mmCIF file with all atom_site columns, C-alpha atoms in Angstrom:
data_model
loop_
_atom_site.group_PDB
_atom_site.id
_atom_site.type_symbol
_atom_site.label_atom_id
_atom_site.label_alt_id
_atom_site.label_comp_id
_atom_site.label_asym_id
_atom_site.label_entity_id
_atom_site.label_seq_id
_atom_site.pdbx_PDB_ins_code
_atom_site.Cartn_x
_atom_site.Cartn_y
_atom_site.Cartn_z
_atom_site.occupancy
_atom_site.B_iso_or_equiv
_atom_site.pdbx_formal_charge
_atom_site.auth_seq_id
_atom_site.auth_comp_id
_atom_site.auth_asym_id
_atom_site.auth_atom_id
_atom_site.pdbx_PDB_model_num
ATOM 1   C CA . UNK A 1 1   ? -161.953 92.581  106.102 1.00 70.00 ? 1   UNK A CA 1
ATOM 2   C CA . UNK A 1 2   ? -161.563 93.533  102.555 1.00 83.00 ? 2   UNK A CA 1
ATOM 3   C CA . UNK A 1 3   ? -161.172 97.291  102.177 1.00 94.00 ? 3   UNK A CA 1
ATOM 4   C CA . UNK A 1 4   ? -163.512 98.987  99.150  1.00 97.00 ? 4   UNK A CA 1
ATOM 5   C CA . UNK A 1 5   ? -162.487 102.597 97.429  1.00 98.00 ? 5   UNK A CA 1
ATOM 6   C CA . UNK A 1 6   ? -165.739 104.164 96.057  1.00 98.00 ? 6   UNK A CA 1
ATOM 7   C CA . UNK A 1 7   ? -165.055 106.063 92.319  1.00 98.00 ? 7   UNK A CA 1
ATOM 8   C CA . UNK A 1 8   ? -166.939 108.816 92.033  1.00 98.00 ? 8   UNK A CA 1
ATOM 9   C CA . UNK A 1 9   ? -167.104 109.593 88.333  1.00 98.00 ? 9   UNK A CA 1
ATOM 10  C CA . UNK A 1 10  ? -168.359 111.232 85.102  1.00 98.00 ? 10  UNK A CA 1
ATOM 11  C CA . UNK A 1 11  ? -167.398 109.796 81.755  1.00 98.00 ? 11  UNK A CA 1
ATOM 12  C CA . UNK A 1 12  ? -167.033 113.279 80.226  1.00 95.00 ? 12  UNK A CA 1
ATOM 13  C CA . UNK A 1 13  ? -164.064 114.019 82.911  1.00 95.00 ? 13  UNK A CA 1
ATOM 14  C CA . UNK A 1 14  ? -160.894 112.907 80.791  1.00 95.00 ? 14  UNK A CA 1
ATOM 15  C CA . UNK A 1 15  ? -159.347 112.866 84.472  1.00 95.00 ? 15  UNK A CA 1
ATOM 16  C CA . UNK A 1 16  ? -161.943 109.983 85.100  1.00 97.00 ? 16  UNK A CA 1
ATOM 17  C CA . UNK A 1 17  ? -160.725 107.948 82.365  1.00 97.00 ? 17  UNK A CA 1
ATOM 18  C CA . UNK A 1 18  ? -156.901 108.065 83.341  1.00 96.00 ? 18  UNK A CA 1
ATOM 19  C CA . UNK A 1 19  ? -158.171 106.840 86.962  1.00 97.00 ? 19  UNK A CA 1
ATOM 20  C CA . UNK A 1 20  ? -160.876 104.030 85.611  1.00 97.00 ? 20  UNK A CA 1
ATOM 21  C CA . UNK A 1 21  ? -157.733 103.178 83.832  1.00 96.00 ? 21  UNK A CA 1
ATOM 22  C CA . UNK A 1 22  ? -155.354 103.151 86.590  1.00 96.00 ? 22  UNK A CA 1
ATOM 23  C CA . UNK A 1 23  ? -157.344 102.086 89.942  1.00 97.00 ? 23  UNK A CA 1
ATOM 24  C CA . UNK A 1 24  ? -157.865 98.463  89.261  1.00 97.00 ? 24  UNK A CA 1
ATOM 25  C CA . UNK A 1 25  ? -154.561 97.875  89.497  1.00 96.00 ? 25  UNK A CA 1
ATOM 26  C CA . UNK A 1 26  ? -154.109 99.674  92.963  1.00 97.00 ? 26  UNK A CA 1
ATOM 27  C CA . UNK A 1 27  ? -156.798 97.966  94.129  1.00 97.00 ? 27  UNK A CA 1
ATOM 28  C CA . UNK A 1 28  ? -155.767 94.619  93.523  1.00 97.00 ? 28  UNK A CA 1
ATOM 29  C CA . UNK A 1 29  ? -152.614 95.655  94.713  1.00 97.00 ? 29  UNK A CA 1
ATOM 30  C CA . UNK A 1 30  ? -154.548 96.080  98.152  1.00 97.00 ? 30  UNK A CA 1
ATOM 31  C CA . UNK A 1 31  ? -157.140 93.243  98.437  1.00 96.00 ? 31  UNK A CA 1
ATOM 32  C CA . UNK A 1 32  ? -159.786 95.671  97.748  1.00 97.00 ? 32  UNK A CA 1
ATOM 33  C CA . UNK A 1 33  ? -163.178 96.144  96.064  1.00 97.00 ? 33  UNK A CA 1
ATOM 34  C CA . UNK A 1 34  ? -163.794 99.087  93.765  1.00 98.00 ? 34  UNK A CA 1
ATOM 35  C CA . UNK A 1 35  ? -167.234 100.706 94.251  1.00 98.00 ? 35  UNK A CA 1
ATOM 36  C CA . UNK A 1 36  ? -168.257 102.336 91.218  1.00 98.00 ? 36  UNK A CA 1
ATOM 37  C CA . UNK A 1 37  ? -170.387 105.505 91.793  1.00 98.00 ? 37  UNK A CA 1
ATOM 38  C CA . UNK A 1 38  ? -171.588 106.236 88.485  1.00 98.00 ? 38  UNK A CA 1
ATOM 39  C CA . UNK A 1 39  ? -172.636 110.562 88.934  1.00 98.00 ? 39  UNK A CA 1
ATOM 40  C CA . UNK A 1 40  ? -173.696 113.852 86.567  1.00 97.00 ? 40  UNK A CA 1
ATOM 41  C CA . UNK A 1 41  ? -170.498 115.954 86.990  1.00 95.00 ? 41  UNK A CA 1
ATOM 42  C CA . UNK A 1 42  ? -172.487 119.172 86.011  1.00 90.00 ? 42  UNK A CA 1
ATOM 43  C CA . UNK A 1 43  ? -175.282 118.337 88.460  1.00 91.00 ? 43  UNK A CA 1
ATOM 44  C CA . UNK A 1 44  ? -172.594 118.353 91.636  1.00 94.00 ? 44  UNK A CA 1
ATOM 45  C CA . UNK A 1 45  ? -171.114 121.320 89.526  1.00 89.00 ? 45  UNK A CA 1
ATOM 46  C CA . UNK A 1 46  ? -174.723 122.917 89.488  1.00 89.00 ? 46  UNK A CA 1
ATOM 47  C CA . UNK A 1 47  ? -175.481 122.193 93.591  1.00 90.00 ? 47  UNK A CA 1
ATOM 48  C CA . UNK A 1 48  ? -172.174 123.461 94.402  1.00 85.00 ? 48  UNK A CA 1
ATOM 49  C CA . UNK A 1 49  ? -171.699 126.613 91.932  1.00 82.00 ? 49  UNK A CA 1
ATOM 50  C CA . UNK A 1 50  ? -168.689 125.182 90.320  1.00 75.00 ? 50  UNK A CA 1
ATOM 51  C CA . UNK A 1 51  ? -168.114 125.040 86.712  1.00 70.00 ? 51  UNK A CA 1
ATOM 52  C CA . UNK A 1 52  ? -166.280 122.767 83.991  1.00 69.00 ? 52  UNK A CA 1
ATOM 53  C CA . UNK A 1 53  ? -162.293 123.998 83.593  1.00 68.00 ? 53  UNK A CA 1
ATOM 54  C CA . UNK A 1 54  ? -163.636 122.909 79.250  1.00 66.00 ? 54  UNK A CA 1
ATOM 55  C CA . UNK A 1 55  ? -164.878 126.744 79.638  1.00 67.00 ? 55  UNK A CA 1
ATOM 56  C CA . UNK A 1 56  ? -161.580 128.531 80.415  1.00 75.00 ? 56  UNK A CA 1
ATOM 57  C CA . UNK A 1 57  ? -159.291 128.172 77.030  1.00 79.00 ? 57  UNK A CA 1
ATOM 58  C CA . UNK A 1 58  ? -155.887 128.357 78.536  1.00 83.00 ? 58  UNK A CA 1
ATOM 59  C CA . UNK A 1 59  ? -156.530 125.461 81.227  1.00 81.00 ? 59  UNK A CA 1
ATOM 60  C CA . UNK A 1 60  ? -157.931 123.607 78.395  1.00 78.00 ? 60  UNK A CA 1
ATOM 61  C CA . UNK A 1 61  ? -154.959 123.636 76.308  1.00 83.00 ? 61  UNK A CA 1
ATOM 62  C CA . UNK A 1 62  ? -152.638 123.104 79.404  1.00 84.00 ? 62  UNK A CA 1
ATOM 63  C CA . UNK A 1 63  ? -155.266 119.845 80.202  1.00 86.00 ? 63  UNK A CA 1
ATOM 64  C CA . UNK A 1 64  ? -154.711 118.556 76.786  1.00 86.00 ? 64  UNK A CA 1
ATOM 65  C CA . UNK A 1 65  ? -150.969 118.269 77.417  1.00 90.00 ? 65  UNK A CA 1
ATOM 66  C CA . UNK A 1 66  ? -151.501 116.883 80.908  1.00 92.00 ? 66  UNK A CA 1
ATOM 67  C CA . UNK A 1 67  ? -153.794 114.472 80.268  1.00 91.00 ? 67  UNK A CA 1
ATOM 68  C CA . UNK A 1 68  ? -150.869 113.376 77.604  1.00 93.00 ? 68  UNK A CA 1
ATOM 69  C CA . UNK A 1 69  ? -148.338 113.272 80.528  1.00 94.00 ? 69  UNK A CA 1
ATOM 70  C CA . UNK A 1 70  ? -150.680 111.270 82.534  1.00 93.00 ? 70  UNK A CA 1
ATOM 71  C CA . UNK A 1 71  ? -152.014 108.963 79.620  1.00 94.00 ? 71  UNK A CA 1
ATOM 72  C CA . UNK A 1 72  ? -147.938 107.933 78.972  1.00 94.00 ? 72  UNK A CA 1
ATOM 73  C CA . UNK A 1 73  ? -147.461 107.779 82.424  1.00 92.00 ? 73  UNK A CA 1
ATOM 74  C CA . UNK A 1 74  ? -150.110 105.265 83.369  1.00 91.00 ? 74  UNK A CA 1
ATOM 75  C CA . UNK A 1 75  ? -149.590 103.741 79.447  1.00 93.00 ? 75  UNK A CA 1
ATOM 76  C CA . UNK A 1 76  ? -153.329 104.691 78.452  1.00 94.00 ? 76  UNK A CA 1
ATOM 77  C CA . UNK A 1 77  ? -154.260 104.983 75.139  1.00 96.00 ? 77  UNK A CA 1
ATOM 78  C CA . UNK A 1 78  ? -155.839 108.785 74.815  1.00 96.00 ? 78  UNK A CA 1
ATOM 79  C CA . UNK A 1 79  ? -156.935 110.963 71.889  1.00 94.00 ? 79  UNK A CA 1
ATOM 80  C CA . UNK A 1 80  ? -158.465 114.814 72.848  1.00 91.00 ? 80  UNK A CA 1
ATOM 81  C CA . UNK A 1 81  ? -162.041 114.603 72.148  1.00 93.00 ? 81  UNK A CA 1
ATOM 82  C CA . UNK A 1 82  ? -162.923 117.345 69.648  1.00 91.00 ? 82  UNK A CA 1
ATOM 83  C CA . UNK A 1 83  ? -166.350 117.258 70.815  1.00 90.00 ? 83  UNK A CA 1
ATOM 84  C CA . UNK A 1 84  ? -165.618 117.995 74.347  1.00 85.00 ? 84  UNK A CA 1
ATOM 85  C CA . UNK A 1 85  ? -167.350 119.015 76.701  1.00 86.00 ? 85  UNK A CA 1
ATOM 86  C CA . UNK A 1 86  ? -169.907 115.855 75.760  1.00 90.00 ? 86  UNK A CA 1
ATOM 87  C CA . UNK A 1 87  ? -173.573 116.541 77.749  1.00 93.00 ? 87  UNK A CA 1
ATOM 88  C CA . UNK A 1 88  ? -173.283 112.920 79.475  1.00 96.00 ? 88  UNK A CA 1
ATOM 89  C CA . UNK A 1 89  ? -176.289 112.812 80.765  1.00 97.00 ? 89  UNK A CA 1
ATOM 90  C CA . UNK A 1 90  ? -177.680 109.611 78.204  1.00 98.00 ? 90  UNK A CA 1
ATOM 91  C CA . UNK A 1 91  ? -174.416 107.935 79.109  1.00 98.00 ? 91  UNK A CA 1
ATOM 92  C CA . UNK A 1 92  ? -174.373 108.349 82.958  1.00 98.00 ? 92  UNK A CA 1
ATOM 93  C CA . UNK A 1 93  ? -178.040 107.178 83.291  1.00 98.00 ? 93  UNK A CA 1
ATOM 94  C CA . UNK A 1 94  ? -176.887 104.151 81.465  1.00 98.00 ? 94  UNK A CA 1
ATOM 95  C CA . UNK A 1 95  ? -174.082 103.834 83.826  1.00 98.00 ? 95  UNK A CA 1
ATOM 96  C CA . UNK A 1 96  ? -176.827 103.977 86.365  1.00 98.00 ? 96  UNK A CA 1
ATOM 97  C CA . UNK A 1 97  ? -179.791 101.366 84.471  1.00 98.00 ? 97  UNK A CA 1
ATOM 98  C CA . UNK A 1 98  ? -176.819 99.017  83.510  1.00 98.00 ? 98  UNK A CA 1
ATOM 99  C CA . UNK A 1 99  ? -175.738 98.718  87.131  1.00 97.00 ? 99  UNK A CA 1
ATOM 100 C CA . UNK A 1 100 ? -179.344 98.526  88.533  1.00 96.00 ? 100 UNK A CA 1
ATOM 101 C CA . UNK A 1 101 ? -180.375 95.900  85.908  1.00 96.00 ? 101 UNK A CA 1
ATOM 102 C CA . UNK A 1 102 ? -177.286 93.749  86.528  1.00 94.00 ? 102 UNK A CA 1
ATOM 103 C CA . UNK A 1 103 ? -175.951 93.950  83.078  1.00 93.00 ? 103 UNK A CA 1
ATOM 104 C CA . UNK A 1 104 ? -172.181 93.899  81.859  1.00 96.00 ? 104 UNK A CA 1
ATOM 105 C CA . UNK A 1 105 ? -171.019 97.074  83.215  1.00 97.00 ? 105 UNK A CA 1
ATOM 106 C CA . UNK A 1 106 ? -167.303 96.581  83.085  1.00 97.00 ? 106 UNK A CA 1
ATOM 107 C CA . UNK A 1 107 ? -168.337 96.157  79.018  1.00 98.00 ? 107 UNK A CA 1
ATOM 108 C CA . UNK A 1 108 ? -169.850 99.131  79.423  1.00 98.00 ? 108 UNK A CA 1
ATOM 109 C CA . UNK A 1 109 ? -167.173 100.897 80.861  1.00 98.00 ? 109 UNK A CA 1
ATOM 110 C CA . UNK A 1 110 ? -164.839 100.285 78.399  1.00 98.00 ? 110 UNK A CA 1
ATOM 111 C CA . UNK A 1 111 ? -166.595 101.207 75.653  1.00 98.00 ? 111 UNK A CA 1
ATOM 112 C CA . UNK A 1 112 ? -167.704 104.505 76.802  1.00 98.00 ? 112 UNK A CA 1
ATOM 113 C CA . UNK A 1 113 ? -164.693 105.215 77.966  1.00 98.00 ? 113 UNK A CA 1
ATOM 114 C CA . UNK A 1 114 ? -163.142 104.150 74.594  1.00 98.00 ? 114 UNK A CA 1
ATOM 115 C CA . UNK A 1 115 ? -165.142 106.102 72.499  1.00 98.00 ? 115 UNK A CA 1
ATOM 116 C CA . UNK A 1 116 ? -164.644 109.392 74.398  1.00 97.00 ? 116 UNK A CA 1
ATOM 117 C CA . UNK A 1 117 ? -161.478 109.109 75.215  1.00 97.00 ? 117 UNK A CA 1
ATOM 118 C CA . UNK A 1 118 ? -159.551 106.801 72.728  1.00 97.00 ? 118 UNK A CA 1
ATOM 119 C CA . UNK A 1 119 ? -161.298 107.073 69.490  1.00 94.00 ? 119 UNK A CA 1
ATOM 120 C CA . UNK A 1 120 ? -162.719 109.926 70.149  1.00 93.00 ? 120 UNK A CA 1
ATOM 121 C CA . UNK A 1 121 ? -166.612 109.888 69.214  1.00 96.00 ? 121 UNK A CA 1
ATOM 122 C CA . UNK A 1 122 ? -169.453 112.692 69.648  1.00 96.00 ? 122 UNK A CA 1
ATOM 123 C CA . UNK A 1 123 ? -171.419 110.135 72.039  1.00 97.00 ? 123 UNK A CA 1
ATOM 124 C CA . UNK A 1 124 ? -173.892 113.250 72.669  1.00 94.00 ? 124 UNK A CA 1
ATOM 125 C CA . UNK A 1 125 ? -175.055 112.415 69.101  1.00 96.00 ? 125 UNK A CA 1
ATOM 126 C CA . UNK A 1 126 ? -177.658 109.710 69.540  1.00 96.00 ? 126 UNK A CA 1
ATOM 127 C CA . UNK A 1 127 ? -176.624 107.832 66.372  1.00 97.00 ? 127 UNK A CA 1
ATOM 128 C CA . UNK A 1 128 ? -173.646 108.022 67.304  1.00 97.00 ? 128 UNK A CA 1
ATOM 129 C CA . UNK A 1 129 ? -174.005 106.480 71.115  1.00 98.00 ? 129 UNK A CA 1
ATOM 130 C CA . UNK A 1 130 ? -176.118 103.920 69.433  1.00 98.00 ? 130 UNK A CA 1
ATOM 131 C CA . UNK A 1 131 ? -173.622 103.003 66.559  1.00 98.00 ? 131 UNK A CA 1
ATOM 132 C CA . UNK A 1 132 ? -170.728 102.464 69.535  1.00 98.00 ? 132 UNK A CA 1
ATOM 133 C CA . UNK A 1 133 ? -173.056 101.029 71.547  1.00 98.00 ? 133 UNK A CA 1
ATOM 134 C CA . UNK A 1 134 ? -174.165 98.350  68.774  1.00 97.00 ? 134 UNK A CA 1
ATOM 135 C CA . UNK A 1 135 ? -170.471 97.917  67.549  1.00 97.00 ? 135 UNK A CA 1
ATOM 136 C CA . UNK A 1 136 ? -169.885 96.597  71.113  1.00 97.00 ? 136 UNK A CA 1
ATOM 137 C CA . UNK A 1 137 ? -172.614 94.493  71.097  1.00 96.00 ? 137 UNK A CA 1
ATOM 138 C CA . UNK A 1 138 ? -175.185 96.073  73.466  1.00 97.00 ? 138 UNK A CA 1
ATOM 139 C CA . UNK A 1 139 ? -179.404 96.211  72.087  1.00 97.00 ? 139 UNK A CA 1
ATOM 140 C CA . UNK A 1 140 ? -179.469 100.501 71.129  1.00 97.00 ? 140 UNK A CA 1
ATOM 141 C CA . UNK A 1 141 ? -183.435 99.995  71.225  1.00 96.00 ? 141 UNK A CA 1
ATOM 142 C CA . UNK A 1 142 ? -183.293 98.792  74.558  1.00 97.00 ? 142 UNK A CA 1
ATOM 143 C CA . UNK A 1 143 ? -180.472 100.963 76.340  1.00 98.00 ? 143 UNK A CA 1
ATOM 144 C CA . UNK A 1 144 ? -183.051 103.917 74.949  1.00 97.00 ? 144 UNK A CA 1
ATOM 145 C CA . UNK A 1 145 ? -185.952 102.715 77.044  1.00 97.00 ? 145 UNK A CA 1
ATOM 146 C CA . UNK A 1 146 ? -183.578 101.975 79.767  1.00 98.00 ? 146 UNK A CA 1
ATOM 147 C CA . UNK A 1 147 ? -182.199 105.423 80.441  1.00 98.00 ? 147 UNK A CA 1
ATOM 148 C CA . UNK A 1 148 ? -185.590 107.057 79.840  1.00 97.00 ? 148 UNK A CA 1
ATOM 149 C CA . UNK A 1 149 ? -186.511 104.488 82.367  1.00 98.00 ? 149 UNK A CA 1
ATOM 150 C CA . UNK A 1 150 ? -188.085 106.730 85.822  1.00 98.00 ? 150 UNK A CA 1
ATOM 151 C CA . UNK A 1 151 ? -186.277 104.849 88.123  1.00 98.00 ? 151 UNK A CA 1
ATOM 152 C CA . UNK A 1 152 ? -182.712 105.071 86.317  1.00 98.00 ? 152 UNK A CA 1
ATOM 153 C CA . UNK A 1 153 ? -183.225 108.743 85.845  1.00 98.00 ? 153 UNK A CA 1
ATOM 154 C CA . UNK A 1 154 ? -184.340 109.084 89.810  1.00 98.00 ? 154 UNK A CA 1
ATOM 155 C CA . UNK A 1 155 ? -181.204 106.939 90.488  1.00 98.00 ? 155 UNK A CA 1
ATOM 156 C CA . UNK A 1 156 ? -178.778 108.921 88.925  1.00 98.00 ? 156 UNK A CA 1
ATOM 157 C CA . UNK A 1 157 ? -179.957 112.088 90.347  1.00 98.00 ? 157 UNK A CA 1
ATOM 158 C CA . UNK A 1 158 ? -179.647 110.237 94.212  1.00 98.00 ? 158 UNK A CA 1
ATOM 159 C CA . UNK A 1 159 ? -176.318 109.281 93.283  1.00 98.00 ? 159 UNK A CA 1
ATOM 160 C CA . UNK A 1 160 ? -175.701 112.485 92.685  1.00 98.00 ? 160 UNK A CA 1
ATOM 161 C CA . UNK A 1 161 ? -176.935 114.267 95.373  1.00 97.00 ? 161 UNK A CA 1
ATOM 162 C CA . UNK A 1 162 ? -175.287 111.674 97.560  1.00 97.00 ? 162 UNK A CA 1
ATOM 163 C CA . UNK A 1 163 ? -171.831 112.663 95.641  1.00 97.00 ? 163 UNK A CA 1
ATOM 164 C CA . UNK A 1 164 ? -172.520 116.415 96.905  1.00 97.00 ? 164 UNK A CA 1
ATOM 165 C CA . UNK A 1 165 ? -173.503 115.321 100.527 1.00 97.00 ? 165 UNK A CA 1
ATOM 166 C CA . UNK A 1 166 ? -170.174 113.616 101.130 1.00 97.00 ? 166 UNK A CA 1
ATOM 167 C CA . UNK A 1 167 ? -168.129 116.738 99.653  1.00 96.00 ? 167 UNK A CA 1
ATOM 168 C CA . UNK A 1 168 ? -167.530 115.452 96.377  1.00 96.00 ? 168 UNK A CA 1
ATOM 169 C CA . UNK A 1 169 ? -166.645 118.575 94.281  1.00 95.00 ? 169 UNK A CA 1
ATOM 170 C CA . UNK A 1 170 ? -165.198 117.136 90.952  1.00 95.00 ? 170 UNK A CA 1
ATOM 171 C CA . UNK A 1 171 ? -164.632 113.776 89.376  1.00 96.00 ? 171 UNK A CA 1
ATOM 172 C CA . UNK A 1 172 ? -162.966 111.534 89.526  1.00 98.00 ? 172 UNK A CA 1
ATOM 173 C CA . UNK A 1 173 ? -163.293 111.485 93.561  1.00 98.00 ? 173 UNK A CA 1
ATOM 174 C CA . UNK A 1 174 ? -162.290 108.203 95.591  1.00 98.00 ? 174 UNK A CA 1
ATOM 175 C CA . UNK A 1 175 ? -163.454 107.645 99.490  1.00 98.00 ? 175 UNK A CA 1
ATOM 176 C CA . UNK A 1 176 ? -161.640 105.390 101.101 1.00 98.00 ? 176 UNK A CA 1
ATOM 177 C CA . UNK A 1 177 ? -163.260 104.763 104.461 1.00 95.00 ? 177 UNK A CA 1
ATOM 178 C CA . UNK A 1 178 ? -164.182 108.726 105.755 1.00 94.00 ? 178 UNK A CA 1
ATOM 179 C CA . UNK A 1 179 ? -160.982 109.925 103.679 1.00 97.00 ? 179 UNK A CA 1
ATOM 180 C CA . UNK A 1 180 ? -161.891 111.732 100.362 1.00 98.00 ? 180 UNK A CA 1
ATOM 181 C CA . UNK A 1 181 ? -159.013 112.057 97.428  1.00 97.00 ? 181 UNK A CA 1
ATOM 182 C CA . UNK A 1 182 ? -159.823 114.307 94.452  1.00 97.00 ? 182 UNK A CA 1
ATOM 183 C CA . UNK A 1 183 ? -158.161 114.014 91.124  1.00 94.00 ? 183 UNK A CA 1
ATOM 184 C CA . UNK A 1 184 ? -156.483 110.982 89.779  1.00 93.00 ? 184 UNK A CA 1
ATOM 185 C CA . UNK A 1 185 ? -153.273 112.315 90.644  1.00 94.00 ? 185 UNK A CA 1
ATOM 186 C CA . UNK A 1 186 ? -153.865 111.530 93.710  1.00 96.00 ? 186 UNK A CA 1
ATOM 187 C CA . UNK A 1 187 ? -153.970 107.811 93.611  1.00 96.00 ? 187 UNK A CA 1
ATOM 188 C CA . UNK A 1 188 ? -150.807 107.163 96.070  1.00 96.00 ? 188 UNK A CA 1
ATOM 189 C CA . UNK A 1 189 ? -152.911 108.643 98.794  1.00 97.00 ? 189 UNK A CA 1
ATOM 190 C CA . UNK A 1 190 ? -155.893 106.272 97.353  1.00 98.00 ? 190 UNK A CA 1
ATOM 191 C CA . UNK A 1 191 ? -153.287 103.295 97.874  1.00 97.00 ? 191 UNK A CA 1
ATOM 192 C CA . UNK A 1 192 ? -151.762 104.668 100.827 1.00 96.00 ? 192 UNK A CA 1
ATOM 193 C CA . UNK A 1 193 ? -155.111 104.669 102.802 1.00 97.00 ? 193 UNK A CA 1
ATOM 194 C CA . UNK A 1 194 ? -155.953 101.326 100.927 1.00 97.00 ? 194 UNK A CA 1
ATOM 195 C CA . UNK A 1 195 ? -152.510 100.013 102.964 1.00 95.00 ? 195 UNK A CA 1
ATOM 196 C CA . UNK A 1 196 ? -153.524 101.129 106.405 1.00 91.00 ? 196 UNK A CA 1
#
């Protein structure tokens, strides 16, 4: 039976982007199936009285250097994101509409991920989001109506809620089976439970 590790993510968590970039290989390493569980970071934030470490200065500054560590460790491209925190809530319902409509979302992932955390770009700017998403070949017009779509906006907020329910506290968060691993420094547990 092939084993599946749902991602819990955010594309405004930096931490996310090291794992997106690092899990596929663990996975295939394992036989298994990444579930991709596209969330709002400040709604499980919001239903769980937490808060974004973007508002304490120091740990910002010490993130910036560990997300360098990381980034050469794992041989990820990665730029600091002047514009950070990004609201991500256009971008995470497209997450959503692009997986419900059956559309290219590994495309997608890249370039999202790409433009926040490689290039960097503002992608809370609309023109902006639409001039990335345009570059990479996706209709701007139509990813509009899409994430002001009722049923993508509805979905988002279920997969958030469902985030919350199962103890997710941060992103990125992998389940494996009943086991939950925050933080993409934990990815030898991920492929440790993957193993069993």
């Amino acid at each position: 039976m092939t084993k599946t590790v749902e991602f819990y993510f955010d594309f405004g968590s930096p931490y996310s982007y090291l794992a997106y970039k690092a899990l596929p290989a663990i996975a295939a390493a394992h036989g298994a199936q990444i579930a991709w569980r596209p969330m709002l970071l400040g709604g499980v934030f919001k239903a769980i009285g937490g808060h974004s470490p973007a508002g304490n200065p120091a740990k910002r500054k010490w993130m910036d250097e560990d997300m360098r560590r990381w980034a050469a460790r794992y041989g990820a491209a990665f730029s600091s994101n002047p514009h950070f925190p990004v609201n991500t809530l256009t971008i995470m319902r497209g997450a959503v509409g692009v997986q419900m409509r059956g559309l290219d979302f590994p495309k997608y992932m890249e370039t999202i991920f790409h433009a926040m955390w490689v290039e960097p770009r503002n992608l809370g700017d609309p023109q902006e989001l639409a001039a990335v998403l345009r570059q990479a070949g996706f209709d701007a017009d139509a990813f509009q109506a899409m994430v002001n779509d009722p049923e993508v906006k509805e979905q988002l907020k279920k997969n958030t809620e469902q985030a919350v329910a199962r103890g997710v506290f941060g992103a990125p968060t992998f389940i494996v089976g009943e086991e939950l691993f925050w933080g993409q420094d934990r990815l030898d547990f991920v492929a440790e439970a993957l193993a069993k």
